[in-house]
mmCIF file of N, CA, C and O in Angstrom:
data_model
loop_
_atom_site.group_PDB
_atom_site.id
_atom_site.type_symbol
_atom_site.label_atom_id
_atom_site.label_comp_id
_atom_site.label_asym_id
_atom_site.label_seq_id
_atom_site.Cartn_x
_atom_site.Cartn_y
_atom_site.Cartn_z
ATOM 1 N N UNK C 1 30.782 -56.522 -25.527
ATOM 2 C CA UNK C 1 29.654 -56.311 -24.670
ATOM 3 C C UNK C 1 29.531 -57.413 -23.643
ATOM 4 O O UNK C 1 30.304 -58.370 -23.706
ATOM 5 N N UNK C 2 28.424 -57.325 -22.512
ATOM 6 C CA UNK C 2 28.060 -58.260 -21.525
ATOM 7 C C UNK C 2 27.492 -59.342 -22.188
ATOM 8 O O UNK C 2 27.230 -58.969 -23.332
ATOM 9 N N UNK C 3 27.169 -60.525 -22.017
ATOM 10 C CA UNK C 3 26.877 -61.451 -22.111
ATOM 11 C C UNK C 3 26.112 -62.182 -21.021
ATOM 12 O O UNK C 3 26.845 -62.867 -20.309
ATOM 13 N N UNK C 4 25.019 -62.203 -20.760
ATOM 14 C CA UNK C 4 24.419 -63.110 -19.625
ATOM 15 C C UNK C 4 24.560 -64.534 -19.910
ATOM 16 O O UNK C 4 24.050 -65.027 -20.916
ATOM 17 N N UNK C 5 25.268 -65.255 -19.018
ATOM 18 C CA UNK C 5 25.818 -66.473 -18.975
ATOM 19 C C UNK C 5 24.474 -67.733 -17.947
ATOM 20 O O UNK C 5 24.412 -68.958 -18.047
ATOM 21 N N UNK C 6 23.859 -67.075 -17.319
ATOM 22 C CA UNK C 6 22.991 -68.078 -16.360
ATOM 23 C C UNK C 6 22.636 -66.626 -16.091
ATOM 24 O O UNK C 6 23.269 -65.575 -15.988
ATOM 25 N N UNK C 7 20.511 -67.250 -15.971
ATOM 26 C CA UNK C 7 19.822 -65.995 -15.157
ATOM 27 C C UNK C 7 19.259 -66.853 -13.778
ATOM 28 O O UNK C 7 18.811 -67.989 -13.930
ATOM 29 N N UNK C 8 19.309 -66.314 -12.633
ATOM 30 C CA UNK C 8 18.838 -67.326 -11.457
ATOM 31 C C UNK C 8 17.402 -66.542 -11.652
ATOM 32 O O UNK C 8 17.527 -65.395 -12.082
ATOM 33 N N UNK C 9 16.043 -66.995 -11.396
ATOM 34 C CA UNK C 9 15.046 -66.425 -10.953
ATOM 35 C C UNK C 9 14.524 -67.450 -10.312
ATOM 36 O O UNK C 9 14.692 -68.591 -10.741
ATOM 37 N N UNK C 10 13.734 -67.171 -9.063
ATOM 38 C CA UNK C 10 12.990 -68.286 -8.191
ATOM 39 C C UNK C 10 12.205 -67.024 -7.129
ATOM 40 O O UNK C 10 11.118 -67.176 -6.570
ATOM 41 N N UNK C 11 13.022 -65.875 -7.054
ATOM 42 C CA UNK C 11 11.759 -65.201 -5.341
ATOM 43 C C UNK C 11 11.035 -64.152 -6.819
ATOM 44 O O UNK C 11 11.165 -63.653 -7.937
ATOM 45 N N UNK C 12 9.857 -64.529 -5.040
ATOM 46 C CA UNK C 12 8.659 -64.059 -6.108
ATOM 47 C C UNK C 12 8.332 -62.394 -5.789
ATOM 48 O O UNK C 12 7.213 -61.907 -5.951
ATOM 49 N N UNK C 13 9.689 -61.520 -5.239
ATOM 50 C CA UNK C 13 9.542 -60.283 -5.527
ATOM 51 C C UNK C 13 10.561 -59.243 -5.825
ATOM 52 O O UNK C 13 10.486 -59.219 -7.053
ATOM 53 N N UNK C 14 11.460 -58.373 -5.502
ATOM 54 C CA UNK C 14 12.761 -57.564 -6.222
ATOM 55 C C UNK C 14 13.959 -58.605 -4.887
ATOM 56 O O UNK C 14 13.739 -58.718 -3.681
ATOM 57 N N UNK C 15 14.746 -58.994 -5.406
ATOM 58 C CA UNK C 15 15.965 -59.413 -5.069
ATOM 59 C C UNK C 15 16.759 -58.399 -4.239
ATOM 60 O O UNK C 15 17.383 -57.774 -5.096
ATOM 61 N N UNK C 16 17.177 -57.739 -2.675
ATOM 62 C CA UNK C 16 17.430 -56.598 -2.329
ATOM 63 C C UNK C 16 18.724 -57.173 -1.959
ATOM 64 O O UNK C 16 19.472 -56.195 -1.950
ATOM 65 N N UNK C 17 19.547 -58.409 -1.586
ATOM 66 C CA UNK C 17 20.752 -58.597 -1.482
ATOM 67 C C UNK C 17 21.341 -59.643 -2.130
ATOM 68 O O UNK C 17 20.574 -60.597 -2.259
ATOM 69 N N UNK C 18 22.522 -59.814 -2.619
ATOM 70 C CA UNK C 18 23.318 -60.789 -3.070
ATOM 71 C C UNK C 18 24.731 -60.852 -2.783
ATOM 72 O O UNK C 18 25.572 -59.981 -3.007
ATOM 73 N N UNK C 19 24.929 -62.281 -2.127
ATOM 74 C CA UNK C 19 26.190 -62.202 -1.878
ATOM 75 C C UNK C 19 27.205 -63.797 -1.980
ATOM 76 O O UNK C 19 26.660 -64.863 -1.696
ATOM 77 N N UNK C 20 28.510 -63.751 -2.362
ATOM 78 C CA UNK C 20 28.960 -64.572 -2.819
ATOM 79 C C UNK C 20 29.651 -65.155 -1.776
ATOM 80 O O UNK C 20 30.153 -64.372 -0.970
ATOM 81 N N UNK C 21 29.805 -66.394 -1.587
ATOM 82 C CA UNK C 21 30.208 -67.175 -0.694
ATOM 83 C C UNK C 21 32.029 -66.898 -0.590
ATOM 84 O O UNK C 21 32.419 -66.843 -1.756
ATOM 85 N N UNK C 22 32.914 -66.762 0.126
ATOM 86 C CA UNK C 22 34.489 -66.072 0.106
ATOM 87 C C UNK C 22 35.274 -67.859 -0.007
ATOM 88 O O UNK C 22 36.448 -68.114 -0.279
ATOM 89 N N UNK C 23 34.267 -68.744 0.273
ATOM 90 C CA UNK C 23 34.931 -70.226 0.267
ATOM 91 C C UNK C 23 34.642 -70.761 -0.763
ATOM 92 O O UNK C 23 35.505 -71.536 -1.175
ATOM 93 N N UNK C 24 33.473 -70.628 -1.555
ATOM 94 C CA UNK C 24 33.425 -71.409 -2.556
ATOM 95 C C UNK C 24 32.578 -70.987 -4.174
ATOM 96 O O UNK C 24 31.371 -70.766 -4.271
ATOM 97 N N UNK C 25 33.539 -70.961 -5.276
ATOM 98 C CA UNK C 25 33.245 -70.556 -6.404
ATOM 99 C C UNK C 25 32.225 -70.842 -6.623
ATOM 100 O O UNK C 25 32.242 -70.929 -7.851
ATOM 101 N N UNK C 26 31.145 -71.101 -6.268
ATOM 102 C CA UNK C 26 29.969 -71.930 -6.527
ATOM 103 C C UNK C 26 28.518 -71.360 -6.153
ATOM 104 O O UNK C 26 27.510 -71.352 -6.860
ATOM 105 N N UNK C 27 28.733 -70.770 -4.526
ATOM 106 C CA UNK C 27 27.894 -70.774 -3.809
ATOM 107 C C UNK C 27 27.329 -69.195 -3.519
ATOM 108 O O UNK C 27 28.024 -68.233 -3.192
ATOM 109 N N UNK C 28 26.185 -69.212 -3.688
ATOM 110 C CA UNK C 28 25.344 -67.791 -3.907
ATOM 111 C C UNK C 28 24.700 -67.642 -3.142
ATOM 112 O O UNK C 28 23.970 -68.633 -3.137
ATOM 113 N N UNK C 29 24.379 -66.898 -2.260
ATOM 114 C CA UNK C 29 23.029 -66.338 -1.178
ATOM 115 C C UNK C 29 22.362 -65.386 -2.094
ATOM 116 O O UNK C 29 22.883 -64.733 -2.998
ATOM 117 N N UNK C 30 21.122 -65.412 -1.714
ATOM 118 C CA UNK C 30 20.240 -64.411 -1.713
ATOM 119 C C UNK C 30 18.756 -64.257 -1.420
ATOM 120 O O UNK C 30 17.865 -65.104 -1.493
ATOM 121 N N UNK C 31 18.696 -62.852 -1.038
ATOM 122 C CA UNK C 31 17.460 -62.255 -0.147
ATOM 123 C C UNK C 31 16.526 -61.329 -1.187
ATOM 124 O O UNK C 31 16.834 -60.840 -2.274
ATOM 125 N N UNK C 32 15.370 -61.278 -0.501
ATOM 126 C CA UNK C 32 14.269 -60.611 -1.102
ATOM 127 C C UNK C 32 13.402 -60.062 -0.577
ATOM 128 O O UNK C 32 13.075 -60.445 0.546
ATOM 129 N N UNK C 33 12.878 -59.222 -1.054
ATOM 130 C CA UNK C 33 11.303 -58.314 -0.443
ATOM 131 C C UNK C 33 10.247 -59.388 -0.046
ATOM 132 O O UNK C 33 9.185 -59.003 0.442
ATOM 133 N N UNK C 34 10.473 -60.654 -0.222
ATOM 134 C CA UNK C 34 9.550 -61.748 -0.592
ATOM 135 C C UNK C 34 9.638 -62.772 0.852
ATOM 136 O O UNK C 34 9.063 -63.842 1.047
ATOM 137 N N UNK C 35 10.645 -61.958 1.825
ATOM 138 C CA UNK C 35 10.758 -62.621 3.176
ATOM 139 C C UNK C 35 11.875 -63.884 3.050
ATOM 140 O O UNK C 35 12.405 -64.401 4.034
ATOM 141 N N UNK C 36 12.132 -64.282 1.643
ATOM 142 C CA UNK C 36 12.932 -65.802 1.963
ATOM 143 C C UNK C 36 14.578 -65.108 1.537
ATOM 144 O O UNK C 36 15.085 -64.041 1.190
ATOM 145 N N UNK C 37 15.009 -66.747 1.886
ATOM 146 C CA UNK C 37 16.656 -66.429 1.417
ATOM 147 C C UNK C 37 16.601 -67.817 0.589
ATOM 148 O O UNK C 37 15.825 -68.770 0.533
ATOM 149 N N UNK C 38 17.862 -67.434 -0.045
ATOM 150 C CA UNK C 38 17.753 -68.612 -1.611
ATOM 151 C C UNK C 38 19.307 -69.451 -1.167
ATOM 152 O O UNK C 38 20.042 -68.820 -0.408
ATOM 153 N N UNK C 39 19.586 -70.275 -1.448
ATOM 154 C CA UNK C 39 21.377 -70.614 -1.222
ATOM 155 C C UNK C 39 21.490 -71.294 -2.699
ATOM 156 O O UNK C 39 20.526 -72.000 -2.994
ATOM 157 N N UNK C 40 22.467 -71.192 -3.614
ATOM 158 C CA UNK C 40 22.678 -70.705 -4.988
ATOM 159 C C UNK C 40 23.714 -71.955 -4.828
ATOM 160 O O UNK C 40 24.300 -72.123 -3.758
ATOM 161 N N UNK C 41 23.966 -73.068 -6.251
ATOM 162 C CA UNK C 41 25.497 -73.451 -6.624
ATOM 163 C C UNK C 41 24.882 -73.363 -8.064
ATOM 164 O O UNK C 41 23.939 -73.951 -8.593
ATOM 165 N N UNK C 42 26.098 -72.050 -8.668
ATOM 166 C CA UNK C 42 25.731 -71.887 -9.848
ATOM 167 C C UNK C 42 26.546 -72.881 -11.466
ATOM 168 O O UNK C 42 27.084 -72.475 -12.497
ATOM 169 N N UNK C 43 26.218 -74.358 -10.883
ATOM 170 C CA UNK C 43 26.277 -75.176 -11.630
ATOM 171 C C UNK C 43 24.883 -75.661 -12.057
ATOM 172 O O UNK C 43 24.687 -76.584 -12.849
ATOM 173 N N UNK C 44 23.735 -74.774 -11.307
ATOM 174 C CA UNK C 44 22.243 -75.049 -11.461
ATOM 175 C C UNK C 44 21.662 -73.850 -11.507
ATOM 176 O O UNK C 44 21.981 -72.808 -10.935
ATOM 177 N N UNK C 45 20.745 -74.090 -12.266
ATOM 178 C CA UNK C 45 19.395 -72.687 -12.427
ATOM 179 C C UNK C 45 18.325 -72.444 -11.552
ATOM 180 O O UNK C 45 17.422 -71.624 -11.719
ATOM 181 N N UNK C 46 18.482 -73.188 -10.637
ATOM 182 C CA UNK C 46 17.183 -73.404 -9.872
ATOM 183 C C UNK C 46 18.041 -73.359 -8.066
ATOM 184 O O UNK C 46 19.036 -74.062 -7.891
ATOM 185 N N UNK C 47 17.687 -72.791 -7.319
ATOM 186 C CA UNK C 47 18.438 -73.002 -5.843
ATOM 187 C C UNK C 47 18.163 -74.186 -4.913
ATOM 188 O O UNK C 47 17.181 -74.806 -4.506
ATOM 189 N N UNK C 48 19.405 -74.208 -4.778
ATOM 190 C CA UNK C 48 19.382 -75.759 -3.613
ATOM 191 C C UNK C 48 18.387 -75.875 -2.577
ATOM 192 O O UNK C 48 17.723 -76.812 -2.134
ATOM 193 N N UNK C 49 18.509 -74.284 -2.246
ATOM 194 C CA UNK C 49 17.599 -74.285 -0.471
ATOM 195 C C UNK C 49 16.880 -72.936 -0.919
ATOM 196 O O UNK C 49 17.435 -72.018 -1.525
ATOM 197 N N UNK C 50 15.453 -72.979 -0.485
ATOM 198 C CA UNK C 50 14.488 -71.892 0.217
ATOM 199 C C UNK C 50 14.411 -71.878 1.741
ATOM 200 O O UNK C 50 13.870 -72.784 2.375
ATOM 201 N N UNK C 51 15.020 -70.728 2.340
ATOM 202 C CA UNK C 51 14.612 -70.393 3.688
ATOM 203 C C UNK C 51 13.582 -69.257 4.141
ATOM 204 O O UNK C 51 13.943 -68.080 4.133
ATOM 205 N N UNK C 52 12.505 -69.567 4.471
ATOM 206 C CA UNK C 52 11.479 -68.422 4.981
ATOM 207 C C UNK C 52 11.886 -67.814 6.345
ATOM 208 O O UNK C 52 12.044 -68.485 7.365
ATOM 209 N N UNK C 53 12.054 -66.348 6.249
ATOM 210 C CA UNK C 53 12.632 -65.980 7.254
ATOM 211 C C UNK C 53 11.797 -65.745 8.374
ATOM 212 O O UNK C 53 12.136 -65.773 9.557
ATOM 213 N N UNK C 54 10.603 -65.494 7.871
ATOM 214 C CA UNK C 54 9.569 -65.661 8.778
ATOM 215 C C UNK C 54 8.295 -66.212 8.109
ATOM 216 O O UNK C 54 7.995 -66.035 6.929
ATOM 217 N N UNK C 55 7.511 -66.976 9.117
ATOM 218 C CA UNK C 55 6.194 -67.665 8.100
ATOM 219 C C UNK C 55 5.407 -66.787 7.300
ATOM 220 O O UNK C 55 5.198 -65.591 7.506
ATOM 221 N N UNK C 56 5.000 -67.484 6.387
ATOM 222 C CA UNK C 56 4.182 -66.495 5.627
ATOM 223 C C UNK C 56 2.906 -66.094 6.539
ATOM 224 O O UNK C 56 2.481 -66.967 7.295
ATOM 225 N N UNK C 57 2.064 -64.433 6.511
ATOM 226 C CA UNK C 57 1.123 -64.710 6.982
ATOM 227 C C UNK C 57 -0.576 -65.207 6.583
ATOM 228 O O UNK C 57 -0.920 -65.170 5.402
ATOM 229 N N UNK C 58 -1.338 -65.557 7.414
ATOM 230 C CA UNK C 58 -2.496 -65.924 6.357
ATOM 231 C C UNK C 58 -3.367 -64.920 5.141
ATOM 232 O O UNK C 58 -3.566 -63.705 5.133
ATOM 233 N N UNK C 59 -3.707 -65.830 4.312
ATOM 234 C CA UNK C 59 -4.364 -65.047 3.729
ATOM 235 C C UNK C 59 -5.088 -63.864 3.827
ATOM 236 O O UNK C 59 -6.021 -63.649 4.600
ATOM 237 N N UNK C 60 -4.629 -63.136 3.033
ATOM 238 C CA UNK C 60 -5.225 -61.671 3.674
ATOM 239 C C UNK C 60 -4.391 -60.745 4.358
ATOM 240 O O UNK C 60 -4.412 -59.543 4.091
ATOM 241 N N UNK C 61 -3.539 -61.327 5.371
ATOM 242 C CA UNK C 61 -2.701 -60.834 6.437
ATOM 243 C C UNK C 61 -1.648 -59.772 5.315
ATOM 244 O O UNK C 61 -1.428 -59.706 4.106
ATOM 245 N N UNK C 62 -1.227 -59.089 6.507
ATOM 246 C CA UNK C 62 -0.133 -58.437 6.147
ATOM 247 C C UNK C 62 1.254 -59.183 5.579
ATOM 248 O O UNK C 62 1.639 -60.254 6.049
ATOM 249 N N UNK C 63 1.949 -58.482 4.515
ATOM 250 C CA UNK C 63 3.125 -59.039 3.759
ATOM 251 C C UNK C 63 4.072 -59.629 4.735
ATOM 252 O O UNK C 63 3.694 -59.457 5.894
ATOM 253 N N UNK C 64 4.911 -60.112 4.644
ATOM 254 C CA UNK C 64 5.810 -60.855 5.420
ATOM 255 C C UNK C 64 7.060 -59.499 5.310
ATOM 256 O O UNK C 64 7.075 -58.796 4.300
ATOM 257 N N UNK C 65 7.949 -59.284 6.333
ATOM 258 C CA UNK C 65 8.717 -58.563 6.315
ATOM 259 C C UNK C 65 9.747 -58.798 5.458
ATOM 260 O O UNK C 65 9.853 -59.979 5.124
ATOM 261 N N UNK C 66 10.765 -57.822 4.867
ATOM 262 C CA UNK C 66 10.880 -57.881 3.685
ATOM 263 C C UNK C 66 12.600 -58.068 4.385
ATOM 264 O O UNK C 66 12.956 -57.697 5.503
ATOM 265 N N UNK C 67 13.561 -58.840 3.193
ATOM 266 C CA UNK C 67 15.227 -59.266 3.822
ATOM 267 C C UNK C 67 15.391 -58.262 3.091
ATOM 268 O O UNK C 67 14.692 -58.075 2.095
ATOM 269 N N UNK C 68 16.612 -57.224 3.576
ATOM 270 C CA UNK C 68 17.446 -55.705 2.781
ATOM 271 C C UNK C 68 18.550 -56.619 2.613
ATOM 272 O O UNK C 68 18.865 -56.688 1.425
ATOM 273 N N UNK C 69 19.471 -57.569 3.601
ATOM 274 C CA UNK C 69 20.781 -57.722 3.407
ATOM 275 C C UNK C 69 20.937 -59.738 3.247
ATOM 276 O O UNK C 69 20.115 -60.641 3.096
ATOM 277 N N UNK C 70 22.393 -59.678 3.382
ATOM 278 C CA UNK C 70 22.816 -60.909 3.331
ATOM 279 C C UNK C 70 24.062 -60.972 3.454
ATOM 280 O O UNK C 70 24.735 -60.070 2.955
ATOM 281 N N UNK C 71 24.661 -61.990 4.108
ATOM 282 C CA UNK C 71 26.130 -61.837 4.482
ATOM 283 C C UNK C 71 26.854 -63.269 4.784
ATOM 284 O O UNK C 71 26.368 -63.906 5.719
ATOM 285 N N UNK C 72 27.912 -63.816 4.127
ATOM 286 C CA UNK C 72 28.411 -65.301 5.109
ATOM 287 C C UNK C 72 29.105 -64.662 5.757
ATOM 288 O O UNK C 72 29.737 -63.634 5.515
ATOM 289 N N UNK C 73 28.932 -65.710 7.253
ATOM 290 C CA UNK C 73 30.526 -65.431 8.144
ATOM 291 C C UNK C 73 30.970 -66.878 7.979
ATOM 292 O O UNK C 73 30.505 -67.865 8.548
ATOM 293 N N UNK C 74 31.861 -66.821 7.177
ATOM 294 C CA UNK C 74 33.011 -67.978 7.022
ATOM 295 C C UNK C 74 32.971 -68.985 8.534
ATOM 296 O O UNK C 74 32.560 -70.092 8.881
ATOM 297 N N UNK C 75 33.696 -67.774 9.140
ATOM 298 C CA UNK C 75 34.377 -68.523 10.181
ATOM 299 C C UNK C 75 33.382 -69.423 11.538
ATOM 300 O O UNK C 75 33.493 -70.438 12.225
ATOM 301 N N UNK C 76 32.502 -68.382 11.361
ATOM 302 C CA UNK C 76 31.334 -69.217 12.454
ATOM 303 C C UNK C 76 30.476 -70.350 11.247
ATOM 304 O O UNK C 76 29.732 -71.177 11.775
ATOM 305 N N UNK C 77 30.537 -70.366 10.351
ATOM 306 C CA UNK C 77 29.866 -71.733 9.558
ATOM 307 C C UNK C 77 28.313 -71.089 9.639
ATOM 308 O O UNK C 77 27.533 -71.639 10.416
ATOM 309 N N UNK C 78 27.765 -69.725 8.712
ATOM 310 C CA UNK C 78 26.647 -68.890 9.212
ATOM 311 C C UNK C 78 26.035 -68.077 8.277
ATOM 312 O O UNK C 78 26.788 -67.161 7.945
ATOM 313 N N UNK C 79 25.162 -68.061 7.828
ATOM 314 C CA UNK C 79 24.651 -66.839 7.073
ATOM 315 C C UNK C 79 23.864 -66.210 7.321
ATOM 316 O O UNK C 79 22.850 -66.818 7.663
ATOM 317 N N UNK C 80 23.775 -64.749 7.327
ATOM 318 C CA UNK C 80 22.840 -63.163 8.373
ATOM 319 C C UNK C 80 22.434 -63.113 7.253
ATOM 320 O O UNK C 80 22.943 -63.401 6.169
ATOM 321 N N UNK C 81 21.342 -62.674 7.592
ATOM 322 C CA UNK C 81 20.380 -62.013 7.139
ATOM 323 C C UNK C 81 19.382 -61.041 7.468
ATOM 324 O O UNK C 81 18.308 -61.576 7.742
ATOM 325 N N UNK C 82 19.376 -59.436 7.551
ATOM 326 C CA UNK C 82 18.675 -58.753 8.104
ATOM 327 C C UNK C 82 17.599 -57.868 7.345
ATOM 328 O O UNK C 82 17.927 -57.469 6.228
ATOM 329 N N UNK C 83 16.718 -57.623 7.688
ATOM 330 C CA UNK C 83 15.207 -56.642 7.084
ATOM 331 C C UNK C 83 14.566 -55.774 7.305
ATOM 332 O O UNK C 83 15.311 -54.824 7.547
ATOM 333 N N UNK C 84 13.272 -55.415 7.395
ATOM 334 C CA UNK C 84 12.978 -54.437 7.652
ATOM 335 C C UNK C 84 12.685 -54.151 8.965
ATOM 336 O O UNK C 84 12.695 -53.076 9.564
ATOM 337 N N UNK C 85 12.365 -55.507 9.404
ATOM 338 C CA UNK C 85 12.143 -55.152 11.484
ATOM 339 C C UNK C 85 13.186 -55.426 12.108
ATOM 340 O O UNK C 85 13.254 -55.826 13.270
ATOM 341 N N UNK C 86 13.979 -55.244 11.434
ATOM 342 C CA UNK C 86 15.342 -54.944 12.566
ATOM 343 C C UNK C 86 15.861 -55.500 13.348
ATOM 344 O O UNK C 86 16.497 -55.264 14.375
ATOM 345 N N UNK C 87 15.344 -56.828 12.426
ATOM 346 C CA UNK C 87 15.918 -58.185 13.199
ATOM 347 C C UNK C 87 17.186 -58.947 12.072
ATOM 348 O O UNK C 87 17.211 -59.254 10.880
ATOM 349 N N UNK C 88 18.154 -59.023 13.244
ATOM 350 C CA UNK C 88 19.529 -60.298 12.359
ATOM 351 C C UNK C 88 19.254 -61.596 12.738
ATOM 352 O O UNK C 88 19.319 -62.071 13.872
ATOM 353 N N UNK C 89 18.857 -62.284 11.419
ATOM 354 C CA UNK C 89 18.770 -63.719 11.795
ATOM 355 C C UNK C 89 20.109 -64.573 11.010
ATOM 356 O O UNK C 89 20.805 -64.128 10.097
ATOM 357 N N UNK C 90 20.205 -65.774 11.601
ATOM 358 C CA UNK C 90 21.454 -66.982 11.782
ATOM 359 C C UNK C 90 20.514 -67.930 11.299
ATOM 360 O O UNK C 90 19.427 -68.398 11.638
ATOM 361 N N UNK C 91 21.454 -68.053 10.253
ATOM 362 C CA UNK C 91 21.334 -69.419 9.620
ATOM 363 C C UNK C 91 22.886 -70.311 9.482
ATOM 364 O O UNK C 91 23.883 -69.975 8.843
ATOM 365 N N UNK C 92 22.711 -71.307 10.163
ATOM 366 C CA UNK C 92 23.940 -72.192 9.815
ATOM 367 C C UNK C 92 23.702 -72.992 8.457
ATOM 368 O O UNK C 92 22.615 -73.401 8.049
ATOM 369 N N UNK C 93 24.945 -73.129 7.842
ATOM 370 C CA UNK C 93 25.171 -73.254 6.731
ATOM 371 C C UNK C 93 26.341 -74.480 6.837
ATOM 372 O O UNK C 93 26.976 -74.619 7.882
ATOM 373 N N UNK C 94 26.585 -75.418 5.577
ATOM 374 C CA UNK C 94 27.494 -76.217 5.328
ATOM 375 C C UNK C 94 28.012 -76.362 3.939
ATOM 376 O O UNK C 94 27.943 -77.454 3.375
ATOM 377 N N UNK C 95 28.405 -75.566 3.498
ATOM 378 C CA UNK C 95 29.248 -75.711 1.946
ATOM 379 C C UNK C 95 29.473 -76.749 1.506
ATOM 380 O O UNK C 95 30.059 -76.849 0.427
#
């Protein structure tokens, strides 16, 4: 049978992308309904970096738009991330 070896939990709503870094055994992205992105080295339980993709809004306000995807591009040194308003955002990254 499976065996769960490490559980990551840190966003505070359903996890809608995950994706593994193509450079390094280590390194984890991930996105959420919860607006942020997480950056993962799964030698730890807890994530290196929280990125808010957009500010939270004030109290009361409407939810923050929610991340569907996640993606590295190696070669530009970059990680996408896109959601529900139909926006691709760039994040530079350093492994």
């Amino acid at each position: 049978g499976l065996a769960v070896k490490l559980r990551l939990a840190s966003h505070k709503n359903m996890v809608s992308g995950v994706r593994w870094s193509s450079t390094s055994s280590y390194a984890l992205a991930s996105c959420s309904y919860d607006g942020t992105l997480k950056f993962w080295d799964m030698r730890s339980s807890t994530p290196l970096y929280t990125v808010r993709a957009v500010e939270p809004p004030a109290t009361g306000g409407p939810l923050p738009p929610k991340l569907l995807a996640v993606d590295w591009d190696v070669e530009h040194g970059v990680v996408l991330a896109g959601g529900e308003e139909g926006k691709l955002r760039v994040f530079a990254v350093n492994e």
